[in-house]
XYZ file of N, CA, C and O in Angstrom:
588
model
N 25.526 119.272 -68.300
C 24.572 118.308 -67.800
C 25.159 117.631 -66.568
O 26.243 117.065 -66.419
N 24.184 117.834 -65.755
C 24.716 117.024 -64.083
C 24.471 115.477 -64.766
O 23.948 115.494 -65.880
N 24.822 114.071 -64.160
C 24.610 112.999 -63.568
C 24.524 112.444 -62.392
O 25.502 112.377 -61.647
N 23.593 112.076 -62.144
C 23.103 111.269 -60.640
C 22.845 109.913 -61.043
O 22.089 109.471 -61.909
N 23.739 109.259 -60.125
C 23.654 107.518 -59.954
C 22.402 107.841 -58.376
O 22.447 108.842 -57.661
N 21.474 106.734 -58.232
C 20.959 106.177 -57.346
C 21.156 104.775 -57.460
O 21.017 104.020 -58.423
N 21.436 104.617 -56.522
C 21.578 102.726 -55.845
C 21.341 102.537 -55.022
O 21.757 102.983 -53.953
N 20.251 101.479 -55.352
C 19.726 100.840 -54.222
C 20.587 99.929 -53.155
O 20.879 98.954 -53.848
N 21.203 99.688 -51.743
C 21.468 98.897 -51.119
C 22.650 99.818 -50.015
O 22.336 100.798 -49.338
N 23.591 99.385 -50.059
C 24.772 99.957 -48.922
C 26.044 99.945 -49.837
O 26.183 99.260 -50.851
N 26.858 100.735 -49.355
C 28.261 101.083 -49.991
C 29.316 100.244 -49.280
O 29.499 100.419 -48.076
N 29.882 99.520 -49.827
C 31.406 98.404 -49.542
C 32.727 99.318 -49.930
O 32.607 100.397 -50.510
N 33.576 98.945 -49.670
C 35.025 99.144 -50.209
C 35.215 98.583 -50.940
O 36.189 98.934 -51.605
N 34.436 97.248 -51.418
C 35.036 96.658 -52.544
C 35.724 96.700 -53.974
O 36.530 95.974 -54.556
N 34.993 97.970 -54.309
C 35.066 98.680 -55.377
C 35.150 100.378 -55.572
O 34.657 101.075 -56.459
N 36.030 100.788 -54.302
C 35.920 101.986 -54.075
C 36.802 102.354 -54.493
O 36.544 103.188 -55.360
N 37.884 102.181 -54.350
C 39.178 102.923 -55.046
C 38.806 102.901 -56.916
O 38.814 103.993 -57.484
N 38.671 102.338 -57.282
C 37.689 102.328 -58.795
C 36.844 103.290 -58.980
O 37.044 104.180 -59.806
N 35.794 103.221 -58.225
C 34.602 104.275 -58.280
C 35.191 105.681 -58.206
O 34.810 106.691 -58.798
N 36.163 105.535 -57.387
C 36.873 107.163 -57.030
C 38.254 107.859 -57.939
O 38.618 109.032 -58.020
N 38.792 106.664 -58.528
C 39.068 107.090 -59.501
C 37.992 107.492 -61.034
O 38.043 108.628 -61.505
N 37.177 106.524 -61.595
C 36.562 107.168 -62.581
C 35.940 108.195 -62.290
O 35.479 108.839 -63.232
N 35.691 108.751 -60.726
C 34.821 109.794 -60.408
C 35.967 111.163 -60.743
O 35.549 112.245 -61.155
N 36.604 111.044 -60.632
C 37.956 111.460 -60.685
C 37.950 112.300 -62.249
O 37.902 113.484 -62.585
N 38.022 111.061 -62.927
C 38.282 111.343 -64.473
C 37.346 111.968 -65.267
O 37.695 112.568 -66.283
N 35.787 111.867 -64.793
C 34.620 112.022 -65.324
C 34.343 113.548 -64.783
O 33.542 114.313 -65.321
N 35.061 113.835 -63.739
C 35.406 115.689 -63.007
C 35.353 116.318 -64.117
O 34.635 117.305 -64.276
N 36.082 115.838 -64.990
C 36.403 116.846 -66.408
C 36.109 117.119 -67.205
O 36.636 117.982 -67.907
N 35.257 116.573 -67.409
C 33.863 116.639 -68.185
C 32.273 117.263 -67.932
O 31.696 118.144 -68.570
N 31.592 116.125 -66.257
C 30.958 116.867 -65.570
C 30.555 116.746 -64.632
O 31.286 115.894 -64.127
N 29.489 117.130 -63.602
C 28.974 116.661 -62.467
C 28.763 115.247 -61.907
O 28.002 114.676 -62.687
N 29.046 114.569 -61.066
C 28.290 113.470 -60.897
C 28.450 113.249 -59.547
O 29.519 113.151 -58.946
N 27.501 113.185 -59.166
C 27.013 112.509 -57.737
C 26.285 110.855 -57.194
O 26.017 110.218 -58.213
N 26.093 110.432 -56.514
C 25.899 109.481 -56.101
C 25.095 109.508 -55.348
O 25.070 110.718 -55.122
N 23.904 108.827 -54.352
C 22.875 108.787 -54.016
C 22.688 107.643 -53.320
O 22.320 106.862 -54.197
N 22.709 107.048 -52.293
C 22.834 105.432 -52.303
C 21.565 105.772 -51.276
O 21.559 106.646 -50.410
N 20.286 104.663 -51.673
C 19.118 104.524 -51.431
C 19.002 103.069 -49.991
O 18.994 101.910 -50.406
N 18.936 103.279 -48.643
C 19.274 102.065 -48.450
C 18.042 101.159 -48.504
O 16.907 101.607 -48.668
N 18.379 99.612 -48.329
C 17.461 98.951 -48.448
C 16.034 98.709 -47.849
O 16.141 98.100 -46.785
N 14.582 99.014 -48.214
C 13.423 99.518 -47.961
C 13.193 98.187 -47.379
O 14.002 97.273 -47.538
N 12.114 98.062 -46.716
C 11.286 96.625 -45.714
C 10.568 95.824 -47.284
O 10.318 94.619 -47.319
N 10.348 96.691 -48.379
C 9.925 95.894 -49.822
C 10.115 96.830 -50.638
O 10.626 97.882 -50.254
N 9.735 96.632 -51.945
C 10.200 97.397 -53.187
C 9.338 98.587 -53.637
O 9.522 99.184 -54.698
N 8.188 98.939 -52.560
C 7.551 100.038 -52.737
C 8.484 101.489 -52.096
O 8.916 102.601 -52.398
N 8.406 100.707 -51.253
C 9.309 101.830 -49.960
C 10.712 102.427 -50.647
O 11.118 103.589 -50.693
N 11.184 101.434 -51.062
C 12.383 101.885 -51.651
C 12.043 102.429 -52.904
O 12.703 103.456 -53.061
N 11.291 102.198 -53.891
C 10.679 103.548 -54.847
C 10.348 104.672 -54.599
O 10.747 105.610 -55.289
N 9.216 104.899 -53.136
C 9.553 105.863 -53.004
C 10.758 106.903 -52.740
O 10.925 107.989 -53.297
N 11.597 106.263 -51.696
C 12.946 107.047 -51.410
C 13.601 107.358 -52.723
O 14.391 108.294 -52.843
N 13.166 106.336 -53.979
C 14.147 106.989 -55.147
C 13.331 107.767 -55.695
O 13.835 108.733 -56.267
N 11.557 107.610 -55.723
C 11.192 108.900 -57.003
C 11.494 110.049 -56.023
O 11.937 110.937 -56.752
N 11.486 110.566 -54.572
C 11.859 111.767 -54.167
C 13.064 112.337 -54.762
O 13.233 113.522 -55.048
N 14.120 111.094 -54.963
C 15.523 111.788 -55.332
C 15.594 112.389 -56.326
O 16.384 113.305 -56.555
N 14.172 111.627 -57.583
C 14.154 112.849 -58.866
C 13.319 113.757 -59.090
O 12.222 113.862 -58.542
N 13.855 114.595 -60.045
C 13.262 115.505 -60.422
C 12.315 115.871 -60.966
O 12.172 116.763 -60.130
N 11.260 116.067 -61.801
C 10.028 116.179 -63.027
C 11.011 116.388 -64.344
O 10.619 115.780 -65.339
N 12.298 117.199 -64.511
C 12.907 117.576 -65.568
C 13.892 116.527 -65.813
O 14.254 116.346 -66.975
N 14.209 116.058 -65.198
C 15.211 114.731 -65.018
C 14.571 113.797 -66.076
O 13.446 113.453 -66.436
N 16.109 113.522 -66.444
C 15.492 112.155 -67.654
C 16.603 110.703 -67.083
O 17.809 110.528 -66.908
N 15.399 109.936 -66.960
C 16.215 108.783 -65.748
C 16.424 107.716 -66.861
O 15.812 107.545 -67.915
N 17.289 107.166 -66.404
C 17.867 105.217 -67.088
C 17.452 104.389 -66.063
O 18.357 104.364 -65.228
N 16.205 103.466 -65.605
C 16.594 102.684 -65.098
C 17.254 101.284 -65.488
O 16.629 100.539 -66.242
N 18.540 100.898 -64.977
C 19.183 100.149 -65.523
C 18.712 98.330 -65.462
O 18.289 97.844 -64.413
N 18.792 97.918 -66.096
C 17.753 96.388 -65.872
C 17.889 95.282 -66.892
O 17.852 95.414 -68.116
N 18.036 94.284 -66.267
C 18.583 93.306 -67.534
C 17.466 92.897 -68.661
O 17.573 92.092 -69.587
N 16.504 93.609 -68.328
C 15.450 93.127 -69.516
C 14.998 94.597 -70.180
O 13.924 95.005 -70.623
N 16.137 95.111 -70.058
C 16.144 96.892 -70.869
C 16.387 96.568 -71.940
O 16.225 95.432 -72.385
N 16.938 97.779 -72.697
C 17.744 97.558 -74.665
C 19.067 97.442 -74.145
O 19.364 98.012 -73.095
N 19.978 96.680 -74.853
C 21.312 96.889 -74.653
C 21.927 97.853 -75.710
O 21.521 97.872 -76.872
N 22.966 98.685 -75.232
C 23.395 99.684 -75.748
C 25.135 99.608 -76.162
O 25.867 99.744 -75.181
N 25.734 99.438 -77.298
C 27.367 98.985 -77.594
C 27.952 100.312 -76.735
O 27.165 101.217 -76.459
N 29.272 100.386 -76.349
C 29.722 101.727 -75.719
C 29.860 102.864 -76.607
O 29.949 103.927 -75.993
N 29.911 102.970 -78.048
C 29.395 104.000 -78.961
C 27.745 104.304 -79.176
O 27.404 105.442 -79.498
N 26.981 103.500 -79.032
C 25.907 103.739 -78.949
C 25.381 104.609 -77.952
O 24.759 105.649 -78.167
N 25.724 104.025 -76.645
C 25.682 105.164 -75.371
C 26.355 106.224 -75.360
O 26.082 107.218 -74.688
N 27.463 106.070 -76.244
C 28.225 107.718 -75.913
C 27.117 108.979 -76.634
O 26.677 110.055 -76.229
N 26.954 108.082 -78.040
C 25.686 108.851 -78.352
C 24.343 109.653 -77.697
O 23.941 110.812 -77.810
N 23.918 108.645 -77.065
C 22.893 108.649 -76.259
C 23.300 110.273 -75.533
O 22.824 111.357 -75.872
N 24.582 109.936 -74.178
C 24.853 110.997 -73.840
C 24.666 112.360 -74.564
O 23.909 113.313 -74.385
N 26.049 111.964 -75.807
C 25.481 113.628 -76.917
C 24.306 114.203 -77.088
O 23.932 115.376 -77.104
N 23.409 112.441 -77.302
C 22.077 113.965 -77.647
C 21.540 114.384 -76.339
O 20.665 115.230 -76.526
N 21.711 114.135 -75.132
C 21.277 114.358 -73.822
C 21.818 116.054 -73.850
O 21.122 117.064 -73.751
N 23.020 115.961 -73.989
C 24.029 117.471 -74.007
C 23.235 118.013 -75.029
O 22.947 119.188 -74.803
N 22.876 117.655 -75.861
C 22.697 118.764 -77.120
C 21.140 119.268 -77.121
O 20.811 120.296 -77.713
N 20.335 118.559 -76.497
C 19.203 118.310 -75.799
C 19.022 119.577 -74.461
O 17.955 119.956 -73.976
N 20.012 119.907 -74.200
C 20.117 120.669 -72.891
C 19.524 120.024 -72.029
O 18.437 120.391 -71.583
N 20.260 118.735 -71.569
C 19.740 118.184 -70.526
C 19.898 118.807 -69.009
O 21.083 119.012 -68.748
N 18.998 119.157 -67.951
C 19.392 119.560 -66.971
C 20.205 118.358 -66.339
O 21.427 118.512 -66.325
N 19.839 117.507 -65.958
C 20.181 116.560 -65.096
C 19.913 114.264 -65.315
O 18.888 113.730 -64.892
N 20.755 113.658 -65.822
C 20.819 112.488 -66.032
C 20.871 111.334 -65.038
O 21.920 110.928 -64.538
N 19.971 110.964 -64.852
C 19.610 110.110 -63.614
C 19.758 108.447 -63.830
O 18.955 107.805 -64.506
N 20.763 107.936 -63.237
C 20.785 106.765 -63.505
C 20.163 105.668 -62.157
O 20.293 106.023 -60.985
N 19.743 104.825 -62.391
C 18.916 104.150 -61.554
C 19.481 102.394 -61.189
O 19.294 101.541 -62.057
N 20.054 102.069 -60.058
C 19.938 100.587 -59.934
C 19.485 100.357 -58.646
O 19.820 100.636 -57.495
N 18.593 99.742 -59.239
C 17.687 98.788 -58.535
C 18.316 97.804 -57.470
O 19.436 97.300 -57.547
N 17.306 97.608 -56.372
C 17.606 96.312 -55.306
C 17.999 95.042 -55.899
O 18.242 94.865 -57.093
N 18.036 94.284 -55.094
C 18.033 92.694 -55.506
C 17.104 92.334 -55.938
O 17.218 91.559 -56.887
N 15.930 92.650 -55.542
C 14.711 92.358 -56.148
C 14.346 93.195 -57.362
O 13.337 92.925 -58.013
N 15.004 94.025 -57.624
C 14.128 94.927 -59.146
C 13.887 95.973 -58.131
O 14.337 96.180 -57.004
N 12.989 96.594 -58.932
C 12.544 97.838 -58.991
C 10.751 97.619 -58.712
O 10.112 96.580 -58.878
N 10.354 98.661 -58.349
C 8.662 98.789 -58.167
C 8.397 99.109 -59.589
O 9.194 99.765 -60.260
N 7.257 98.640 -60.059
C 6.653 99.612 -61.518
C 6.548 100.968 -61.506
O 6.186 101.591 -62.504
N 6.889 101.592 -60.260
C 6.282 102.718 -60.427
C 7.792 103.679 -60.611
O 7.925 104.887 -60.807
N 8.395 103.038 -60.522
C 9.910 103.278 -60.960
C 10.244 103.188 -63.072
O 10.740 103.986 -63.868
N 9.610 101.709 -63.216
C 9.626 101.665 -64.696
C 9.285 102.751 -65.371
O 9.866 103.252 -66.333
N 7.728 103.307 -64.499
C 6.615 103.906 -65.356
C 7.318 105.149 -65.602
O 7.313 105.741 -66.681
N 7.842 105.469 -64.692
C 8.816 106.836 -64.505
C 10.506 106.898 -65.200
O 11.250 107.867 -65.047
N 10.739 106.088 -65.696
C 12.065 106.304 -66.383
C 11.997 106.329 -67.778
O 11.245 105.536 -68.344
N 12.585 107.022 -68.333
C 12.524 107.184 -69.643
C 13.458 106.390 -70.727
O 13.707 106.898 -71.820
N 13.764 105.599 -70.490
C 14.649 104.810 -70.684
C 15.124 103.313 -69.868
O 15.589 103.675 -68.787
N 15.154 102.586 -69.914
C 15.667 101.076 -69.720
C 16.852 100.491 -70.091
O 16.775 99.630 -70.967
N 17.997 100.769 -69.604
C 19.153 100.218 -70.703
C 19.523 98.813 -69.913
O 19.116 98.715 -68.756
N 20.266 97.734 -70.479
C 20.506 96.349 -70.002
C 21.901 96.333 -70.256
O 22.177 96.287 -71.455
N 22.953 96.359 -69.394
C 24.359 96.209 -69.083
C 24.599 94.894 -70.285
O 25.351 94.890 -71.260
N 23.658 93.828 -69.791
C 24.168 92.442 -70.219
C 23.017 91.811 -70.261
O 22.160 92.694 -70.280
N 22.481 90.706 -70.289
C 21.442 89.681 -70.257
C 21.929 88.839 -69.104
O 21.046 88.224 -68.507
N 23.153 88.699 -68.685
C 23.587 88.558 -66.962
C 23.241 88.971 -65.950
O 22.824 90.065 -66.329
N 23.002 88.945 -64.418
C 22.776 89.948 -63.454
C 23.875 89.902 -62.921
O 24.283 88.771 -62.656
N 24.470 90.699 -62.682
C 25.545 91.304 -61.915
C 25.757 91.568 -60.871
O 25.456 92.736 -61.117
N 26.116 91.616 -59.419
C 25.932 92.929 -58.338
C 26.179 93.760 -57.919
O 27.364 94.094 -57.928
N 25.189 94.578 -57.305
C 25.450 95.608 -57.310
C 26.691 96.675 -57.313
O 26.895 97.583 -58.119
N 27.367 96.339 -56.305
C 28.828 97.050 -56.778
C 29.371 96.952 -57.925
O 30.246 97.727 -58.312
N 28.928 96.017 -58.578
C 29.891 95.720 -60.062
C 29.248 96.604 -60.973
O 29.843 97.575 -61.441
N 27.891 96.284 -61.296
C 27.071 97.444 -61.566
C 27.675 98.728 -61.487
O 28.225 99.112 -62.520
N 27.699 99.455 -60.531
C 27.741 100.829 -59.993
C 29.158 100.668 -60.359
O 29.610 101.569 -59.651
N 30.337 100.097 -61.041
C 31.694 100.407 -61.606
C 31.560 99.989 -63.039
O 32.574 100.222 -63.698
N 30.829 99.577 -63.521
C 30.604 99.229 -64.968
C 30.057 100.564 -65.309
O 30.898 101.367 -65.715
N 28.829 100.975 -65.232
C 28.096 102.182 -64.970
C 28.898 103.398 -65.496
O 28.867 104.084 -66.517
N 29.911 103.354 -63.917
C 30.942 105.065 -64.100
C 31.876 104.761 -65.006
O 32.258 105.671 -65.742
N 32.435 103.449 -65.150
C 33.150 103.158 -66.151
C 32.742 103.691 -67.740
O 33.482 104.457 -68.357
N 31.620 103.234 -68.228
C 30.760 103.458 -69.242
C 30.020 105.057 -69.383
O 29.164 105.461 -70.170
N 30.408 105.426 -68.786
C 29.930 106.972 -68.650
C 31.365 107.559 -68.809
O 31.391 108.361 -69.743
N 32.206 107.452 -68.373
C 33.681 107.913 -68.231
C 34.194 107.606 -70.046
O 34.666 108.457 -70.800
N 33.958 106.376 -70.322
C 33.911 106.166 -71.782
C 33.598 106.717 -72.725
O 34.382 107.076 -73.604
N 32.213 106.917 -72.724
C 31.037 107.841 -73.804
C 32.063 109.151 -73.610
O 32.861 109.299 -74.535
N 32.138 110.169 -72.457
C 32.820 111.268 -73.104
C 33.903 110.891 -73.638
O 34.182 111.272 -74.775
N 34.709 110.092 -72.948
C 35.970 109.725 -73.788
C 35.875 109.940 -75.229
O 36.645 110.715 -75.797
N 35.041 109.345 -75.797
C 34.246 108.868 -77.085
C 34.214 110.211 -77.722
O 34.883 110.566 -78.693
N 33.279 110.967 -76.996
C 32.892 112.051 -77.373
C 33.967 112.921 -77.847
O 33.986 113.454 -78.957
N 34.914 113.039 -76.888
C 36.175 114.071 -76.838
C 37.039 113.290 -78.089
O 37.949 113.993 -78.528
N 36.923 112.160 -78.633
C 37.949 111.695 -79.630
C 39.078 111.669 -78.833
O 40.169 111.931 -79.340
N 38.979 111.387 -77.640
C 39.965 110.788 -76.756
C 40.692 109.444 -76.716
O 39.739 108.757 -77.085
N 41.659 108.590 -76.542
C 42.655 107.207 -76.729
C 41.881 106.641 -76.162
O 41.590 105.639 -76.816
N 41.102 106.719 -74.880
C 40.682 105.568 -74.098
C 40.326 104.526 -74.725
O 40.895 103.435 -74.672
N 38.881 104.939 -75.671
C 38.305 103.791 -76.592
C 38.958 103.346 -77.748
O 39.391 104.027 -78.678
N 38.981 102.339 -77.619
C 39.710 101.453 -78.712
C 38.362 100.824 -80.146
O 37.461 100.036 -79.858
N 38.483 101.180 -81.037
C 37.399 100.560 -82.089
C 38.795 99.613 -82.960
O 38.544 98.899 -83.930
């Protein structure tokens, strides 16, 4: 199963050496790419630029603080049944500063909520690969995760 992050806004250094390491670690497991959507004149425009980026077979997360929240075993799950599912491709979604268009909601199959906090974006987009880097961890019965 591929993964695709889309994010909405511009890419910093702030959090790059991070991002490039878990991108790093998550190699070994599987695909993942990145997508960075830049910021639209309003929140239609920038929906569109993201529903082009997906697919019809694609099963998307858009990520959002008024989603379900998911424990990091819960999501590793999630992943498994995605794999076992024969997922082609896992699309993760963050939104502008402003949210997302509905027509983004209507289209994701899923909603997950990091926190009941808002975060930004860069932090997001390292929590994210972090938490994805985890779940296989999880999966593999690997040390990383600690219960």
């Amino acid at each position: 199963m591929k993964i695709l992050i889309l994010a909405t806004g511009k890419s910093s250094t702030d959090f790059q050496a991070s991002l490039l390491d878990y991108e790093s670690r998550i190699s070994h497991y599987t695909s993942l790419d990145w997508k960075i959507i830049p910021h639209g004149r309003n929140a239609k425009e920038e929906a569109s630029a993201i529903l082009n980026a997906i697919l019809e077979k694609d099963v998307v997360v858009l990520l959002d603080e008024r989603g379900k929240e998911w424990s990091s075993v819960e999501f590793s799950q999630f992943i498994e049944k995605r794999l076992n599912e024969s997922t082609p491709r896992l699309v993760f979604i963050i939104g502008g500063a402003y949210g997302v268009d509905e027509t983004i909601k209507t289209r994701a199959n899923y909603t997950w909520s990091l926190s009941k906090l808002v975060f930004p974006h860069e932090l997001v987009r390292l929590i994210l690969i972090e938490q994805i880097y985890r779940a296989y961890s999880i999966l593999k019965g690997e040390k990383y995760h600690h219960q």
